[in-house]
Amino acid sequence: MVKFLSAEDAFSSTFVKKTETDLLVEKFEKFFSIYEAIKSLITLSDIQEKYFEDRREWLNRLKQTEFPVAFFGAFSAGKSTIINAILHQDILPESTKSTTAFPTVIRRGQQNKAIVFYLDENSKKKLRGQIIGEFTSVVGEKDTPSIIDNKNRKKDNQQYLTELQAAISKYEQESKNKFDQDIFNKLSVLLLHWDKFNKPSISIPLNDLSKYVQGHEDSLFIDRIEVYLNNIDLPDDVILVDLPGLKVNNSRHIEFTKQYIRKQAKAFVVCLKPNDLLEGEEVKFLVNTNKSEPTVLNRSFWLMNKWDSSLTDREKPQEERNFYEKVRENSFRLGENRFFKVSALRYSLIHHLINGTLSSSERRLNEISLIEDLFPKLSCDNIPDDAPSQATKFLAEIPEIRDFETFRNSLFEYLNVTAKKEFLADAKSELMNCILELHKHYPSHDKTPQNISDLKDSLKWRKAQKDRKSTRLNSSH
């Protein structure tokens, strides 16, 4: 007799094939279940305990369905221009005088909109502590006034700022050094406008994004901006994240950038500019990351933007040699098809011509002089009929334009295939490292564990050993 499945059985998890990701989540959960049981039987230092607690983040990363691509670089490297070129849309503000002040996330949505998220109470307190820490690192702990009075109450903000100013005056008189006033100004803005933003978020038109850059009056209180686009040319589940540089005046956002590159981004693009290769805080961070977590840079793509406008043809070969020399000096490992010399702006202009959208982009119409060598007759008032076909030809012929298209395709191919495999391989490796690390503190009678089952056997054996020892002690009494 044929047995038919009920509708309930048909949709039961028993009949849903588990993905490799699902199985890894289960294994991590089993590991931490064993870890919790073992913790009471062994002694771990704070550093050792932190090692295991930090690895819990893998559960969140494995459960995360989105694939974030982060854009990382110094001021004026053109991160926002590069993201706009990838999107084939002019969404993010671009300016040589402004820089990303807070994380900006771009994802698919039902309607075009942007949401500005503000810091919650705990985040503001954490930021306050970080800025006071900056103050203390300059004037010294002894001379930094406490924000708590002798009755264990928080001081009035204005009173506290007055005490800080007195501490600054004392420092400058005694040390003969000038205090960095930016630290005091940040703390002053934070304390005096603490209750200004009671709403957790506000929705703004996309056109208003141009106001939200470094120097915006509310920038200290903004946690992040999320942009939703209903017509977006990206692979499913991919989101783009424009990260603040490491010289913004908000230490919280600096730490966010570092952690996002290390822990969240499934891929990241290092945005460079000629004549300013691998220098500053950004490269220091990459060097340190490469030493402590070398697999992180496996997820990196490197873009030398503004290749067309910053160098002469004679200078370009030397600049490329300089780049590879610095890569070797810092022991960076660049995979095949991971370094591109591009012009994101010229690529955007060419794509507008191909799609017939140049005349509707006020921003790009003001920049058509950048392609006048390719289109001598092109002007704001005159877009020749053959411009789209000519632009298609230049997309394949002009190196810095062609290479941007190659980069875009390589990035998407990596995300669709290689990134997922590498991510799961990293997760498996991290799980095995956790098992081996726990076994160091919890050796069993048996061989070194190779999987979760071995660790379970080890736990049973050690518990049995402990029970026998406890029984003997009780018998002796």
Short mmCIF file of C-alpha atoms in Angstrom, two decimals:
data_model
loop_
_atom_site.label_atom_id
_atom_site.label_comp_id
_atom_site.label_asym_id
_atom_site.label_seq_id
_atom_site.Cartn_x
_atom_site.Cartn_y
_atom_site.Cartn_z
CA MET A 1 0.00 0.00 0.00
CA VAL A 2 1.31 3.43 -0.93
CA LYS A 3 1.61 5.76 2.04
CA PHE A 4 1.03 9.43 1.26
CA LEU A 5 2.59 12.21 3.30
CA SER A 6 0.28 14.61 5.04
CA ALA A 7 0.70 18.31 4.28
CA GLU A 8 2.11 18.77 7.77
CA ASP A 9 4.70 16.01 7.22
CA ALA A 10 5.58 17.30 3.77
CA PHE A 11 6.62 20.65 5.19
CA SER A 12 8.21 19.21 8.32
CA SER A 13 11.88 20.03 8.89
CA THR A 14 12.49 16.28 8.66
CA PHE A 15 11.98 16.48 4.91
CA VAL A 16 13.82 19.74 4.32
CA LYS A 17 17.34 19.11 3.11
CA LYS A 18 19.78 20.95 5.34
CA THR A 19 22.39 23.12 3.73
CA GLU A 20 26.08 23.01 4.60
CA THR A 21 25.55 26.28 6.46
CA ASP A 22 22.72 24.78 8.54
CA LEU A 23 24.93 21.83 9.50
CA LEU A 24 27.77 24.17 10.54
CA VAL A 25 25.38 26.20 12.71
CA GLU A 26 24.33 22.96 14.43
CA LYS A 27 27.97 21.97 14.99
CA PHE A 28 28.86 25.35 16.49
CA GLU A 29 25.80 25.15 18.75
CA LYS A 30 26.84 21.64 19.87
CA PHE A 31 30.37 22.85 20.50
CA PHE A 32 29.21 25.71 22.72
CA SER A 33 26.86 23.37 24.54
CA ILE A 34 29.86 21.16 25.35
CA TYR A 35 31.96 24.23 26.17
CA GLU A 36 29.39 25.40 28.74
CA ALA A 37 29.38 21.94 30.34
CA ILE A 38 33.19 21.82 30.46
CA LYS A 39 33.67 25.35 31.82
CA SER A 40 32.77 24.25 35.33
CA LEU A 41 35.39 21.48 35.24
CA ILE A 42 38.41 23.53 34.14
CA THR A 43 40.07 26.86 34.86
CA LEU A 44 40.44 29.38 32.01
CA SER A 45 42.19 32.73 32.12
CA ASP A 46 40.28 35.84 31.01
CA ILE A 47 42.16 35.79 27.69
CA GLN A 48 41.35 32.11 27.11
CA GLU A 49 37.68 32.66 27.96
CA LYS A 50 37.54 35.66 25.63
CA TYR A 51 38.95 33.48 22.83
CA PHE A 52 35.94 31.17 23.04
CA GLU A 53 33.38 33.92 23.61
CA ASP A 54 34.63 35.80 20.53
CA ARG A 55 34.05 32.66 18.44
CA ARG A 56 30.34 32.75 19.27
CA GLU A 57 30.17 35.49 16.62
CA TRP A 58 30.42 32.72 14.02
CA LEU A 59 26.87 31.68 14.89
CA ASN A 60 25.59 35.12 13.89
CA ARG A 61 27.75 35.21 10.77
CA LEU A 62 26.55 31.79 9.62
CA LYS A 63 22.91 32.74 10.23
CA GLN A 64 23.31 35.99 8.33
CA THR A 65 21.69 35.61 4.90
CA GLU A 66 23.03 38.84 3.42
CA PHE A 67 26.44 39.05 1.78
CA PRO A 68 28.06 42.36 2.79
CA VAL A 69 30.73 43.93 0.57
CA ALA A 70 32.61 46.68 2.43
CA PHE A 71 34.46 49.61 0.86
CA PHE A 72 37.52 50.72 2.79
CA GLY A 73 39.95 53.54 2.10
CA ALA A 74 41.41 56.87 3.05
CA PHE A 75 39.86 60.29 2.50
CA SER A 76 39.28 61.19 -1.18
CA ALA A 77 40.10 57.70 -2.48
CA GLY A 78 36.67 57.78 -4.14
CA LYS A 79 34.77 55.09 -2.21
CA SER A 80 31.38 56.68 -2.84
CA THR A 81 32.13 57.20 -6.54
CA ILE A 82 33.17 53.55 -6.85
CA ILE A 83 29.95 52.35 -5.18
CA ASN A 84 27.84 54.57 -7.45
CA ALA A 85 29.66 53.16 -10.48
CA ILE A 86 28.96 49.59 -9.33
CA LEU A 87 25.28 50.44 -8.86
CA HIS A 88 25.07 52.27 -12.22
CA GLN A 89 23.26 54.97 -10.22
CA ASP A 90 24.23 58.30 -8.62
CA ILE A 91 23.12 57.62 -5.05
CA LEU A 92 25.88 58.50 -2.58
CA PRO A 93 27.32 62.00 -2.26
CA GLU A 94 30.70 62.50 -3.93
CA SER A 95 33.09 65.30 -3.12
CA THR A 96 36.82 65.86 -2.73
CA LYS A 97 35.97 68.06 0.28
CA SER A 98 33.81 65.55 2.15
CA THR A 99 34.19 62.04 3.44
CA THR A 100 31.98 59.27 4.74
CA ALA A 101 31.31 60.07 8.39
CA PHE A 102 29.34 56.96 9.37
CA PRO A 103 28.59 53.52 7.92
CA THR A 104 26.20 53.65 4.96
CA VAL A 105 24.50 50.39 3.95
CA ILE A 106 22.88 49.96 0.53
CA ARG A 107 20.43 47.12 -0.04
CA ARG A 108 17.44 46.12 -2.12
CA GLY A 109 14.08 47.50 -0.92
CA GLN A 110 10.49 47.94 -2.03
CA GLN A 111 10.87 51.69 -2.40
CA ASN A 112 13.68 54.21 -2.71
CA LYS A 113 14.40 55.73 0.69
CA ALA A 114 17.12 56.30 3.28
CA ILE A 115 16.85 55.85 7.04
CA VAL A 116 19.17 57.61 9.48
CA PHE A 117 19.67 55.64 12.70
CA TYR A 118 20.76 57.50 15.84
CA LEU A 119 22.80 56.26 18.80
CA ASP A 120 20.83 54.75 21.64
CA GLU A 121 21.49 55.65 25.29
CA ASN A 122 24.07 52.91 25.87
CA SER A 123 25.95 53.78 22.68
CA LYS A 124 26.11 57.46 23.70
CA LYS A 125 27.50 56.46 27.10
CA LYS A 126 30.10 54.26 25.42
CA LEU A 127 31.09 57.09 23.09
CA ARG A 128 31.32 59.49 26.04
CA GLY A 129 33.68 57.04 27.75
CA GLN A 130 35.82 56.76 24.62
CA ILE A 131 36.17 60.54 24.25
CA ILE A 132 37.00 60.96 27.95
CA GLY A 133 39.58 58.22 27.40
CA GLU A 134 41.12 60.29 24.56
CA PHE A 135 41.20 63.29 26.91
CA THR A 136 42.86 61.21 29.66
CA SER A 137 45.52 59.86 27.28
CA VAL A 138 46.71 63.45 26.73
CA VAL A 139 46.45 65.16 30.12
CA GLY A 140 46.88 62.07 32.30
CA GLU A 141 44.51 60.19 34.58
CA LYS A 142 45.42 62.22 37.66
CA ASP A 143 44.45 65.52 36.03
CA THR A 144 41.29 64.32 34.26
CA PRO A 145 38.22 65.32 36.33
CA SER A 146 35.69 62.59 37.04
CA ILE A 147 32.21 62.93 35.60
CA ILE A 148 30.87 61.53 38.90
CA ASP A 149 30.77 63.79 41.99
CA ASN A 150 31.70 62.79 45.56
CA LYS A 151 28.09 61.74 46.20
CA ASN A 152 28.27 59.24 43.33
CA ARG A 153 26.01 61.34 41.11
CA LYS A 154 26.69 62.42 37.55
CA LYS A 155 27.86 66.04 37.40
CA ASP A 156 25.97 68.75 35.58
CA ASN A 157 27.24 68.81 31.97
CA GLN A 158 28.21 72.48 31.98
CA GLN A 159 30.00 72.10 35.31
CA TYR A 160 31.95 69.12 33.99
CA LEU A 161 32.97 70.95 30.81
CA THR A 162 34.22 73.87 32.91
CA GLU A 163 36.37 71.44 34.92
CA LEU A 164 37.74 69.95 31.70
CA GLN A 165 38.68 73.42 30.41
CA ALA A 166 40.55 74.08 33.64
CA ALA A 167 42.40 70.76 33.20
CA ILE A 168 43.31 71.75 29.62
CA SER A 169 44.70 75.12 30.78
CA LYS A 170 46.80 73.38 33.43
CA TYR A 171 48.11 70.86 30.92
CA GLU A 172 49.09 73.54 28.39
CA GLN A 173 50.83 75.68 31.05
CA GLU A 174 52.81 72.79 32.51
CA SER A 175 53.66 70.88 29.33
CA LYS A 176 54.00 73.88 26.98
CA ASN A 177 52.05 71.79 24.44
CA LYS A 178 48.84 72.72 22.66
CA PHE A 179 45.87 70.52 23.57
CA ASP A 180 43.90 69.01 20.66
CA GLN A 181 40.73 71.11 20.95
CA ASP A 182 38.83 68.68 18.74
CA ILE A 183 38.61 66.22 21.66
CA PHE A 184 36.99 68.83 23.90
CA ASN A 185 34.66 70.01 21.13
CA LYS A 186 33.37 66.48 20.49
CA LEU A 187 32.68 65.91 24.16
CA SER A 188 31.02 69.32 24.46
CA VAL A 189 28.66 68.61 21.54
CA LEU A 190 27.84 65.16 22.91
CA LEU A 191 27.06 66.36 26.43
CA LEU A 192 25.16 69.54 25.55
CA HIS A 193 23.00 67.88 22.88
CA TRP A 194 22.58 64.54 24.64
CA ASP A 195 18.75 64.58 24.57
CA LYS A 196 18.36 66.20 21.14
CA PHE A 197 17.54 62.94 19.32
CA ASN A 198 14.77 61.06 21.07
CA LYS A 199 13.66 59.12 18.00
CA PRO A 200 15.74 56.03 17.17
CA SER A 201 15.62 56.86 13.44
CA ILE A 202 14.23 59.19 10.78
CA SER A 203 13.43 58.60 7.11
CA ILE A 204 14.91 61.03 4.59
CA PRO A 205 14.66 61.46 0.79
CA LEU A 206 17.59 60.08 -1.21
CA ASN A 207 18.38 63.61 -2.39
CA ASP A 208 19.17 64.60 1.21
CA LEU A 209 22.00 62.06 1.48
CA SER A 210 24.39 64.73 0.20
CA LYS A 211 24.07 66.51 3.57
CA TYR A 212 25.17 63.49 5.60
CA VAL A 213 28.95 63.60 5.30
CA GLN A 214 31.81 64.47 7.62
CA GLY A 215 31.03 67.82 9.26
CA HIS A 216 27.26 67.33 9.39
CA GLU A 217 25.98 68.95 12.57
CA ASP A 218 24.43 65.70 13.84
CA SER A 219 27.23 63.37 12.71
CA LEU A 220 28.37 62.56 16.24
CA PHE A 221 24.93 61.16 17.08
CA ILE A 222 24.41 59.10 13.91
CA ASP A 223 24.93 55.36 14.19
CA ARG A 224 24.48 54.46 10.52
CA ILE A 225 22.46 55.19 7.38
CA GLU A 226 20.60 52.50 5.46
CA VAL A 227 19.68 53.13 1.82
CA TYR A 228 16.96 51.08 0.12
CA LEU A 229 16.68 50.90 -3.68
CA ASN A 230 13.88 49.16 -5.55
CA ASN A 231 15.77 48.95 -8.84
CA ILE A 232 19.27 47.74 -8.09
CA ASP A 233 21.70 45.84 -10.30
CA LEU A 234 23.24 43.58 -7.66
CA PRO A 235 23.25 39.82 -7.05
CA ASP A 236 20.60 38.58 -4.62
CA ASP A 237 21.41 39.11 -0.93
CA VAL A 238 24.45 41.33 -1.67
CA ILE A 239 24.62 44.61 0.24
CA LEU A 240 27.23 47.34 -0.19
CA VAL A 241 28.69 49.08 2.87
CA ASP A 242 30.50 52.41 2.62
CA LEU A 243 32.74 52.48 5.70
CA PRO A 244 34.15 55.58 7.42
CA GLY A 245 37.89 56.06 7.04
CA LEU A 246 40.14 55.70 10.04
CA LYS A 247 40.63 59.46 10.44
CA VAL A 248 37.03 60.45 11.16
CA ASN A 249 36.51 62.24 14.46
CA ASN A 250 34.35 59.49 15.98
CA SER A 251 36.33 56.71 17.65
CA ARG A 252 33.20 54.55 17.74
CA HIS A 253 32.96 54.59 13.94
CA ILE A 254 36.67 53.87 13.60
CA GLU A 255 36.24 50.75 15.72
CA PHE A 256 33.15 49.79 13.71
CA THR A 257 35.15 49.95 10.47
CA LYS A 258 37.90 47.73 11.85
CA GLN A 259 35.53 45.14 13.25
CA TYR A 260 33.38 45.11 10.12
CA ILE A 261 36.36 44.33 7.90
CA ARG A 262 37.57 41.61 10.23
CA LYS A 263 34.29 39.97 11.20
CA GLN A 264 31.34 40.96 9.02
CA ALA A 265 32.36 41.63 5.43
CA LYS A 266 32.27 38.61 3.12
CA ALA A 267 34.40 40.68 0.73
CA PHE A 268 35.95 44.14 0.92
CA VAL A 269 37.38 46.59 -1.58
CA VAL A 270 40.51 48.55 -0.65
CA CYS A 271 40.17 51.89 -2.44
CA LEU A 272 43.48 53.55 -3.28
CA LYS A 273 44.59 56.65 -5.12
CA PRO A 274 47.85 57.19 -7.05
CA ASN A 275 50.72 59.00 -5.30
CA ASP A 276 49.28 57.96 -1.93
CA LEU A 277 49.89 54.22 -1.93
CA LEU A 278 49.39 52.08 1.14
CA GLU A 279 50.03 54.81 3.66
CA GLY A 280 48.38 56.14 6.80
CA GLU A 281 46.07 54.56 9.36
CA GLU A 282 44.36 52.32 6.82
CA VAL A 283 47.52 50.46 5.82
CA LYS A 284 48.62 50.16 9.47
CA PHE A 285 45.32 48.44 10.17
CA LEU A 286 45.73 46.09 7.18
CA VAL A 287 49.29 45.22 8.22
CA ASN A 288 48.21 44.40 11.77
CA THR A 289 45.22 42.43 10.54
CA ASN A 290 47.40 40.48 8.12
CA LYS A 291 49.70 39.49 10.98
CA SER A 292 46.96 38.39 13.38
CA GLU A 293 44.32 37.11 10.92
CA PRO A 294 45.98 36.52 7.52
CA THR A 295 42.90 34.87 5.98
CA VAL A 296 40.99 38.18 6.18
CA LEU A 297 42.91 39.62 3.24
CA ASN A 298 41.87 36.65 1.11
CA ARG A 299 38.52 38.45 0.82
CA SER A 300 40.04 41.69 -0.50
CA PHE A 301 39.95 43.43 -3.88
CA TRP A 302 42.25 46.39 -4.56
CA LEU A 303 41.24 49.35 -6.72
CA MET A 304 43.62 52.07 -7.82
CA ASN A 305 41.06 54.76 -8.64
CA LYS A 306 41.63 57.97 -10.66
CA TRP A 307 44.28 56.14 -12.69
CA ASP A 308 43.52 58.28 -15.74
CA SER A 309 43.72 61.74 -14.17
CA SER A 310 46.45 61.53 -11.51
CA LEU A 311 49.39 60.20 -13.52
CA THR A 312 51.04 60.70 -16.88
CA ASP A 313 51.57 57.69 -19.15
CA ARG A 314 55.27 57.74 -18.24
CA GLU A 315 54.50 57.70 -14.48
CA LYS A 316 52.00 54.83 -14.55
CA PRO A 317 54.45 51.87 -14.91
CA GLN A 318 56.53 53.15 -11.99
CA GLU A 319 53.47 53.68 -9.82
CA GLU A 320 52.33 50.12 -10.50
CA ARG A 321 55.80 48.82 -9.56
CA ASN A 322 55.65 50.91 -6.37
CA PHE A 323 52.34 49.28 -5.48
CA TYR A 324 53.60 45.72 -5.87
CA GLU A 325 56.78 46.59 -3.98
CA LYS A 326 54.72 47.80 -1.01
CA VAL A 327 52.55 44.68 -1.24
CA ARG A 328 55.69 42.55 -0.91
CA GLU A 329 57.08 44.71 1.91
CA ASN A 330 53.89 44.19 3.91
CA SER A 331 53.56 40.47 3.03
CA PHE A 332 50.11 40.99 1.52
CA ARG A 333 48.92 38.11 -0.64
CA LEU A 334 46.90 39.30 -3.62
CA GLY A 335 44.89 36.67 -5.45
CA GLU A 336 44.58 36.52 -9.21
CA ASN A 337 42.39 39.27 -10.68
CA ARG A 338 42.31 41.20 -7.42
CA PHE A 339 44.14 44.44 -8.40
CA PHE A 340 42.61 46.88 -10.88
CA LYS A 341 43.65 50.31 -12.17
CA VAL A 342 40.43 52.17 -12.89
CA SER A 343 38.52 55.39 -13.31
CA ALA A 344 35.17 54.98 -11.59
CA LEU A 345 34.02 58.40 -12.76
CA ARG A 346 34.75 57.84 -16.46
CA TYR A 347 33.14 54.40 -16.19
CA SER A 348 29.97 56.01 -14.75
CA LEU A 349 29.83 58.57 -17.55
CA ILE A 350 30.26 55.88 -20.21
CA HIS A 351 27.49 53.79 -18.65
CA HIS A 352 25.13 56.76 -18.56
CA LEU A 353 25.74 57.21 -22.29
CA ILE A 354 25.14 53.51 -23.00
CA ASN A 355 21.88 53.54 -21.00
CA GLY A 356 20.73 56.91 -22.40
CA THR A 357 20.48 58.44 -18.90
CA LEU A 358 23.21 61.10 -19.06
CA SER A 359 20.82 63.96 -19.85
CA SER A 360 18.80 63.18 -16.69
CA SER A 361 21.84 63.17 -14.38
CA GLU A 362 22.67 66.72 -13.38
CA ARG A 363 25.71 65.50 -11.44
CA ARG A 364 27.25 63.69 -14.43
CA LEU A 365 26.38 66.43 -16.95
CA ASN A 366 28.65 68.75 -14.97
CA GLU A 367 31.50 66.25 -15.42
CA ILE A 368 31.37 65.47 -19.15
CA SER A 369 34.66 67.32 -19.68
CA LEU A 370 36.28 64.16 -18.25
CA ILE A 371 35.41 62.26 -21.45
CA GLU A 372 35.81 65.06 -23.98
CA ASP A 373 38.92 63.26 -25.30
CA LEU A 374 36.58 60.44 -26.35
CA PHE A 375 33.59 62.57 -27.40
CA PRO A 376 34.82 65.94 -28.76
CA LYS A 377 31.30 67.00 -29.82
CA LEU A 378 29.60 66.03 -26.57
CA SER A 379 28.07 68.82 -24.46
CA CYS A 380 25.24 69.34 -21.99
CA ASP A 381 23.02 70.46 -24.84
CA ASN A 382 24.27 68.02 -27.45
CA ILE A 383 24.47 64.25 -27.01
CA PRO A 384 25.16 62.76 -30.47
CA ASP A 385 22.89 59.93 -31.68
CA ASP A 386 25.84 57.57 -32.02
CA ALA A 387 27.06 58.23 -28.44
CA PRO A 388 25.64 54.96 -26.97
CA SER A 389 27.31 52.77 -29.63
CA GLN A 390 30.57 54.70 -29.30
CA ALA A 391 30.42 54.36 -25.51
CA THR A 392 29.95 50.59 -25.82
CA LYS A 393 33.08 50.47 -27.95
CA PHE A 394 35.08 52.53 -25.43
CA LEU A 395 33.85 50.28 -22.58
CA ALA A 396 35.84 47.48 -24.22
CA GLU A 397 38.84 49.53 -25.37
CA ILE A 398 39.84 52.16 -22.78
CA PRO A 399 41.92 50.37 -20.08
CA GLU A 400 40.75 52.20 -16.95
CA ILE A 401 37.09 51.92 -18.07
CA ARG A 402 37.34 48.32 -19.25
CA ASP A 403 39.12 47.32 -16.02
CA PHE A 404 36.32 48.72 -13.90
CA GLU A 405 33.84 46.52 -15.74
CA THR A 406 36.21 43.57 -15.24
CA PHE A 407 36.47 44.38 -11.53
CA ARG A 408 32.69 44.58 -11.18
CA ASN A 409 32.19 41.23 -12.90
CA SER A 410 35.02 39.60 -10.91
CA LEU A 411 33.56 40.85 -7.63
CA PHE A 412 30.10 39.47 -8.40
CA GLU A 413 31.51 36.16 -9.61
CA TYR A 414 33.54 35.89 -6.41
CA LEU A 415 30.47 36.59 -4.29
CA ASN A 416 28.32 34.07 -6.13
CA VAL A 417 30.83 31.22 -6.04
CA THR A 418 34.18 31.56 -4.29
CA ALA A 419 33.20 33.74 -1.32
CA LYS A 420 30.61 31.27 -0.06
CA LYS A 421 33.05 28.37 -0.32
CA GLU A 422 35.83 30.34 1.41
CA PHE A 423 33.47 31.54 4.13
CA LEU A 424 32.33 28.00 4.94
CA ALA A 425 35.94 26.76 4.81
CA ASP A 426 36.94 29.49 7.29
CA ALA A 427 34.02 28.53 9.55
CA LYS A 428 35.06 24.85 9.52
CA SER A 429 38.66 25.80 10.26
CA GLU A 430 37.59 28.05 13.14
CA LEU A 431 35.40 25.29 14.59
CA MET A 432 38.31 22.82 14.46
CA ASN A 433 40.59 25.38 16.13
CA CYS A 434 38.01 25.80 18.89
CA ILE A 435 37.85 22.02 19.43
CA LEU A 436 41.66 21.74 19.60
CA GLU A 437 41.98 24.79 21.85
CA LEU A 438 39.40 23.43 24.28
CA HIS A 439 41.11 20.06 24.27
CA LYS A 440 44.36 21.73 25.43
CA HIS A 441 42.60 22.72 28.63
CA TYR A 442 40.58 19.55 28.82
CA PRO A 443 42.70 16.57 27.69
CA SER A 444 41.11 13.14 27.68
CA HIS A 445 42.44 9.59 27.87
CA ASP A 446 41.99 9.30 24.13
CA LYS A 447 43.65 10.79 21.06
CA THR A 448 43.29 14.44 20.06
CA PRO A 449 39.65 15.09 19.04
CA GLN A 450 38.94 15.46 15.34
CA ASN A 451 35.29 16.50 15.57
CA ILE A 452 32.37 17.28 17.90
CA SER A 453 31.70 13.59 18.62
CA ASP A 454 35.26 13.10 19.88
CA LEU A 455 34.82 16.12 22.13
CA LYS A 456 31.56 14.66 23.49
CA ASP A 457 33.36 11.39 24.27
CA SER A 458 36.08 13.38 26.03
CA LEU A 459 33.45 15.18 28.10
CA LYS A 460 31.79 11.88 29.14
CA TRP A 461 35.15 10.37 30.10
CA ARG A 462 36.18 13.39 32.18
CA LYS A 463 32.80 13.55 33.91
CA ALA A 464 33.09 9.86 34.74
CA GLN A 465 36.61 10.47 36.10
CA LYS A 466 35.33 13.33 38.25
CA ASP A 467 32.39 11.26 39.54
CA ARG A 468 34.70 8.36 40.48
CA LYS A 469 37.05 10.72 42.29
CA SER A 470 34.11 12.28 44.14
CA THR A 471 32.83 8.83 45.13
CA ARG A 472 36.24 7.81 46.51
CA LEU A 473 36.46 11.02 48.55
CA ASN A 474 33.00 10.48 50.01
CA SER A 475 33.83 6.86 50.86
CA SER A 476 37.00 7.86 52.72
CA HIS A 477 34.92 10.12 54.95
#
